[in-house]
Each structure stands twice: as C-alpha cells, then as structure tokens.
mmCIF file of C-alpha atoms in Angstrom:
data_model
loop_
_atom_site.group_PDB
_atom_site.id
_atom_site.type_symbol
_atom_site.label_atom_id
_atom_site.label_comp_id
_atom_site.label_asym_id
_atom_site.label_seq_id
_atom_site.Cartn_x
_atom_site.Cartn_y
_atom_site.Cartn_z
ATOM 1 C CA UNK A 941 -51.299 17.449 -13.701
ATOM 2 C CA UNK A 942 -50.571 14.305 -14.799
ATOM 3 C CA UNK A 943 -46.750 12.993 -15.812
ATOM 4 C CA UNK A 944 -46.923 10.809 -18.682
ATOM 5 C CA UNK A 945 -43.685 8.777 -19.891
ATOM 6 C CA UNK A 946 -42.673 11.576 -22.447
ATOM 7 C CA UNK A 947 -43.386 14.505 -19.753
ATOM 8 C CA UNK A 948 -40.852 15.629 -17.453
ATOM 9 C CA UNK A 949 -41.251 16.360 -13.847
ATOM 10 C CA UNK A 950 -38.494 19.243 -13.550
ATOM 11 C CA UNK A 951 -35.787 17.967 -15.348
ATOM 12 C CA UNK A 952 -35.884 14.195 -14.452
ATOM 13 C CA UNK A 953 -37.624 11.834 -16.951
ATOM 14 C CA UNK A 954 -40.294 9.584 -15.294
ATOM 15 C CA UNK A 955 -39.214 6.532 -17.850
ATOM 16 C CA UNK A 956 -36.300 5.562 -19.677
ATOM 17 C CA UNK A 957 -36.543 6.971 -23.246
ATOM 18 C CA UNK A 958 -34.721 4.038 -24.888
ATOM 19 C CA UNK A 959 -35.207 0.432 -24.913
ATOM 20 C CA UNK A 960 -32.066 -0.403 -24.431
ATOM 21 C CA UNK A 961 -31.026 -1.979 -20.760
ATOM 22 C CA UNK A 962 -27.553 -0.137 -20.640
ATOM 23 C CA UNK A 963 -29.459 3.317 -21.158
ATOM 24 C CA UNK A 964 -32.128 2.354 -18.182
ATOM 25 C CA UNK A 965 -28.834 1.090 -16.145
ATOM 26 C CA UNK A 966 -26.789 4.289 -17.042
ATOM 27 C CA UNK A 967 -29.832 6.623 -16.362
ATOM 28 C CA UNK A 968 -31.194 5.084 -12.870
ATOM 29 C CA UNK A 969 -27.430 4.937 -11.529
ATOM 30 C CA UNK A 970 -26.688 9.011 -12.378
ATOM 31 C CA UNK A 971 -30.296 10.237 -10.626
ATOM 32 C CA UNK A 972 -28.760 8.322 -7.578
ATOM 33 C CA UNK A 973 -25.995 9.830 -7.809
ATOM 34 C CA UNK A 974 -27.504 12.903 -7.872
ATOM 35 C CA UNK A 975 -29.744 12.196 -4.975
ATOM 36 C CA UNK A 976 -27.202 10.708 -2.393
ATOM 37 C CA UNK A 977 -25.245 13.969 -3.528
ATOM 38 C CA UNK A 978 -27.992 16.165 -2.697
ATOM 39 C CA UNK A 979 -28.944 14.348 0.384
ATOM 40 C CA UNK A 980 -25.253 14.568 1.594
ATOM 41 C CA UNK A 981 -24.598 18.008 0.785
ATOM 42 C CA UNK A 982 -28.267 19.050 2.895
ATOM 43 C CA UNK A 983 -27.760 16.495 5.218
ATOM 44 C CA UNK A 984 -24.459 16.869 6.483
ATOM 45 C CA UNK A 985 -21.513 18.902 4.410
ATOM 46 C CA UNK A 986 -21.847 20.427 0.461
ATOM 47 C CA UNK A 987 -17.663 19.425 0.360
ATOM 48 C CA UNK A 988 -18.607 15.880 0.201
ATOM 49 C CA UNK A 989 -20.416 13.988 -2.403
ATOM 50 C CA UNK A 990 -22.249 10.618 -1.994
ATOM 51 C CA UNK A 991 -19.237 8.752 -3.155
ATOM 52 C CA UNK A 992 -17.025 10.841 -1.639
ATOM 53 C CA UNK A 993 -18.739 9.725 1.803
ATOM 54 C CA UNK A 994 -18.866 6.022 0.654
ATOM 55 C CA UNK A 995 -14.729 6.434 0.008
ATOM 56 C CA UNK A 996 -14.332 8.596 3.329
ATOM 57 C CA UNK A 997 -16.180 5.394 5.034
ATOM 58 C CA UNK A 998 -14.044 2.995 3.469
ATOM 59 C CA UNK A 999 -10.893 5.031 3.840
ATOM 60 C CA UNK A 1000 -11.740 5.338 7.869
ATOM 61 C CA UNK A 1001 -12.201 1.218 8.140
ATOM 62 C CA UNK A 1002 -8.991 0.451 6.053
ATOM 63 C CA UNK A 1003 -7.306 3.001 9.111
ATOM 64 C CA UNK A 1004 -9.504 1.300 11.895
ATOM 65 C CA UNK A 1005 -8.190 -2.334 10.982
ATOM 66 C CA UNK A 1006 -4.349 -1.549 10.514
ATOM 67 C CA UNK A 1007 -4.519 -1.908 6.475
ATOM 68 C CA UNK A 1008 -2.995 0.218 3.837
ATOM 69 C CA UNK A 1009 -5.560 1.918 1.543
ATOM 70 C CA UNK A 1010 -3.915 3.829 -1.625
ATOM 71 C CA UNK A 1011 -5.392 5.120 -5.169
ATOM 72 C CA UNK A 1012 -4.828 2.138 -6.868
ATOM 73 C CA UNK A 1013 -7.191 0.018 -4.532
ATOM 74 C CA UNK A 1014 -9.596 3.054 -5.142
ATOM 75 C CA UNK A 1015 -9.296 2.781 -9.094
ATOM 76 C CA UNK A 1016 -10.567 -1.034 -8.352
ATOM 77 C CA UNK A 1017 -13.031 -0.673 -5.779
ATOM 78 C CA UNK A 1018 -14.949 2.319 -7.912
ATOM 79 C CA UNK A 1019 -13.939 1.323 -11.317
ATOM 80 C CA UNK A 1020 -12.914 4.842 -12.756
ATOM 81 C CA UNK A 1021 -9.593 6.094 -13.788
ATOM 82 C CA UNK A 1022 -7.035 6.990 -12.168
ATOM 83 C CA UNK A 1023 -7.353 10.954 -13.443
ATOM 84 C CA UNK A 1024 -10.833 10.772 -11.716
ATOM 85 C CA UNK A 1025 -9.793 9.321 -8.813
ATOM 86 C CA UNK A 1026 -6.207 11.992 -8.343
ATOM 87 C CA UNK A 1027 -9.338 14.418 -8.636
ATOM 88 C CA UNK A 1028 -11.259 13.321 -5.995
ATOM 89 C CA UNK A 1029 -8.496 12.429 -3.883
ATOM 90 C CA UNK A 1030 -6.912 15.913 -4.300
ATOM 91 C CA UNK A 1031 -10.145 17.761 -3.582
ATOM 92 C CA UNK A 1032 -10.866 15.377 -0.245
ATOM 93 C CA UNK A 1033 -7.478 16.437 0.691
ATOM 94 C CA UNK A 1034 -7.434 20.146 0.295
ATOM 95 C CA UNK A 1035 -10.885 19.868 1.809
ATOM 96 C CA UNK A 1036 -9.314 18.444 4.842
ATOM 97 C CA UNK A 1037 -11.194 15.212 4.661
ATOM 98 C CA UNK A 1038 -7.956 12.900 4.323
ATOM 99 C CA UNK A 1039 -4.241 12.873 3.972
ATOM 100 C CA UNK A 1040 -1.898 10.861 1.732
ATOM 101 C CA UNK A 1041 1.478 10.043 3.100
ATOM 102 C CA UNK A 1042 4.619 8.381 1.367
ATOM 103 C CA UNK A 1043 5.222 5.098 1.688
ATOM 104 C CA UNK A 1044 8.384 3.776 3.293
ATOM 105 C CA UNK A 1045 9.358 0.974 0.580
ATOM 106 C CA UNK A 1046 7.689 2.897 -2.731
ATOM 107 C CA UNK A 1047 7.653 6.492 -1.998
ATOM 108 C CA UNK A 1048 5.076 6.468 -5.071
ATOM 109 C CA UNK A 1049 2.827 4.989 -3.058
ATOM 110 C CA UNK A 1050 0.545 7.534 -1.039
ATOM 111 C CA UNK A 1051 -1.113 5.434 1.639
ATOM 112 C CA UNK A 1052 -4.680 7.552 2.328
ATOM 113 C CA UNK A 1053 -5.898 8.452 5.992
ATOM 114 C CA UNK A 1054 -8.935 9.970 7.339
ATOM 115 C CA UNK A 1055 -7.793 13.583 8.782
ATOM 116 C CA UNK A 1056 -9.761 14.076 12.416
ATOM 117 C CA UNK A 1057 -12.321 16.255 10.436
ATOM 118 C CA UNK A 1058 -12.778 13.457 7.628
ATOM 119 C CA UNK A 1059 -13.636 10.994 11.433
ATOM 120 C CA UNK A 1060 -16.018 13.388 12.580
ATOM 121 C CA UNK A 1061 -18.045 13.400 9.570
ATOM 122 C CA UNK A 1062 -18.496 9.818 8.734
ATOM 123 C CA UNK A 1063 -21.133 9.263 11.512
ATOM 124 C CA UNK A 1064 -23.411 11.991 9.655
ATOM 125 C CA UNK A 1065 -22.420 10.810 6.259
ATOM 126 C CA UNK A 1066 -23.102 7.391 7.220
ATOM 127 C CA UNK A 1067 -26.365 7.481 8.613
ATOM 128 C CA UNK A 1068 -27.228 9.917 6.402
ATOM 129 C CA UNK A 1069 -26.201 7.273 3.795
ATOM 130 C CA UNK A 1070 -28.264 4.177 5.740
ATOM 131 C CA UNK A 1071 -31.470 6.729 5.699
ATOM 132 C CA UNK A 1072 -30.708 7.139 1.575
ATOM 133 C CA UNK A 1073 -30.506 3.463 1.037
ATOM 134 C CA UNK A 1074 -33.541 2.813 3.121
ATOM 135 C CA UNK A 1075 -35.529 5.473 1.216
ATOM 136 C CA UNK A 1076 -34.390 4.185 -2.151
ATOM 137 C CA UNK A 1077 -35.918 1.016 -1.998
ATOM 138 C CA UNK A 1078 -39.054 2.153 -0.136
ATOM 139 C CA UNK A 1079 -42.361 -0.162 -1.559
ATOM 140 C CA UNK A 1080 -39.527 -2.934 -3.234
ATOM 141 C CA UNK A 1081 -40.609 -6.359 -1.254
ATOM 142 C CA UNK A 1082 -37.248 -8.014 0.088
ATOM 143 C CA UNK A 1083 -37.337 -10.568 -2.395
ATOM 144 C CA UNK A 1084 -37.456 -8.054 -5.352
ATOM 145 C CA UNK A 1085 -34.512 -6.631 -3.941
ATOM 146 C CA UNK A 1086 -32.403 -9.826 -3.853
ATOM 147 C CA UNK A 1087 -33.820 -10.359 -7.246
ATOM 148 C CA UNK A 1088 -32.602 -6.998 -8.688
ATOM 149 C CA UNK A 1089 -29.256 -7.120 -6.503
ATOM 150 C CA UNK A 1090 -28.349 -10.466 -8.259
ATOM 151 C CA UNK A 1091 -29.454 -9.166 -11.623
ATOM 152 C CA UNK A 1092 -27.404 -6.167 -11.247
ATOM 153 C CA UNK A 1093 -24.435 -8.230 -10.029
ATOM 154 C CA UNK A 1094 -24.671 -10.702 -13.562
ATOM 155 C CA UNK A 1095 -24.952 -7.026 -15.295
ATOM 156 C CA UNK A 1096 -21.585 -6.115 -13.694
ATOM 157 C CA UNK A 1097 -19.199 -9.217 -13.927
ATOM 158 C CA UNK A 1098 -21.034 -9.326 -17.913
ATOM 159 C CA UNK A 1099 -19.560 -5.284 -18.332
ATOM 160 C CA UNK A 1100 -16.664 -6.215 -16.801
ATOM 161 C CA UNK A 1101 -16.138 -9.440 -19.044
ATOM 162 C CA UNK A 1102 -16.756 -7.198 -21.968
ATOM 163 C CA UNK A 1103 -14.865 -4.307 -20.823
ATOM 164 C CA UNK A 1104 -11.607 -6.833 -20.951
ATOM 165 C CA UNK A 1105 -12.450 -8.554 -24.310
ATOM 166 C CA UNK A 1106 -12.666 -4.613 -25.848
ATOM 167 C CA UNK A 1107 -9.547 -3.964 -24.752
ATOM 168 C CA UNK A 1108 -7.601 -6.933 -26.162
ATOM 169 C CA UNK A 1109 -9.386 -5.842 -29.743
ATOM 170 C CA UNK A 1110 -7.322 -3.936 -32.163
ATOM 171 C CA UNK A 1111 -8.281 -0.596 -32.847
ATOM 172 C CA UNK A 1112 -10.645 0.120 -35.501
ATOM 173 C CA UNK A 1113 -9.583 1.708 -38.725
ATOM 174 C CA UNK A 1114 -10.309 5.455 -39.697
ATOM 175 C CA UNK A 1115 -12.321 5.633 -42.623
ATOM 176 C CA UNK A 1116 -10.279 7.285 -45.419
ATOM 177 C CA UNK A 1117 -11.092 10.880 -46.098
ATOM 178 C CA UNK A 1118 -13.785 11.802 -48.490
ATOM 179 C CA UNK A 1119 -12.677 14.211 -51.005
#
C-alpha cells in the first residue's frame, strides 16, 4: 500500500499538514523525541528518556571536570521551566540516576551528581545515543547537514530573540463579556 501525504503510517504523519515552518519544526523535533525515547528505553533502561540520557551525560562531564552543575544551568541548557526540569530531576533521583546535594555558601543551591548507577549507564545511553544520531541522518550528504544545522541554529537565536521581545510586551486585554 502506498502512503500518500494525507495517509498515516500508524500514527505518524508522513508530511507536515501545515505550511507553516514552526509546525514542520515543532512536529519533526517531538517524533525524535519519541524515537531516541524508544531507542533508549529498548536499548538500554525504560527509566531513562532520550533527554534524560543527554542530561545524565552532561551531568557525568560537569562531575568528571571538577564543575558545579545545578537546575538553573539545566533550565538554560534545555530551555524549559524550571517545574519541568524539578520533574525530571526528581524522577532521575528517585530512580537512582543522580543525587542533589546542598551547597555550602547557598544551601538553595542543589549541586547535581551522577549516582554510581547513573555512571554505569551512560556508556549504553551514549552509544546508544551516537547509533540514534547516526541513523537519523542516514541518506543526508554532509553538506546538507551543515546546511540544515546552520538553518536550525538562525531558527533558534530568531525564537529566542522573539521569545525575549514577547515577554517585555504588555499583556493583552480580555475582550469584555458579551451579554
């Protein structure tokens, strides 16, 4: 059988309903997330997402060169709140995955470590991460992927640039209710 753009193949579209770039952005970035979560969760552990791995991996260098990781440097480096991130942080703790321990001069700060079980799973989750990356941009020549990589990166710092401007705008008024 033949998929056509309007046919689905499970429940994944094969083309981006909308014309709009945001929605094709938006769209491609959640089916990789929900590939590198599958992959991960076959692959090596189902208590660790994709992202989860990438922060385990960055969580485990910060610890292997001497320098303080904490949620707030998360927040930045993924760009999501900080409700999302006491989430994940929370869940990679009771999982076992990491530890967050006071800090001596702020005892708000929680300075995040890799536990010995979140070490012993970053080799899997890392190559199985390397083998995902690989995979995704199977049949893409090298200079395509600079090309989209650089594209992507303008599409960033432009979200980013907007994402201050909207915040310095004041809030738009409630219509008044009909009736």
């Amino acid at each position: 059988m033949r998929i056509t753009n309007t046919q689905q193949s499970g429940d994944i579209p094969r083309r981006c309903q909308s014309e709009h770039f945001g929605a094709l952005v938006t769209q491609t970035s959640r089916l990789i997330r929900r590939a590198m979560d599958a992959r991960v969760s076959a692959e090596v552990t189902p208590e660790l997402t994709g992202v989860r791995g990438m922060l385990l991996g960055e969580i485990i260098r910060a610890n292997r060169e001497d320098r303080d990781i904490y949620q707030r440097d998360v927040e930045q480096w993924l760009q999501i709140r900080r409700s999302s991130v006491t989430a994940m942080l929370q869940t990679m703790e009771q999982d076992g995955f990491i530890t967050r321990c006071s800090v001596e001069k702020d005892a708000r700060l929680k300075r995040l470590n890799a536990t010995p079980k979140g070490v012993a799973f970053h080799e899997r989750i890392h190559a199985t991460i390397e083998r995902f990356e690989r995979d995704l941009q199977q049949g893409i020549a090298p200079e395509q992927q600079a090309a989209a990589r650089a594209v992507l990166e303008q599409v960033l710092t432009n979200a980013q640039e907007l994402t201050i401007a909207a915040a310095k705008l004041p809030p738009a008024e409630q219509p008044a209710p009909k009736g």
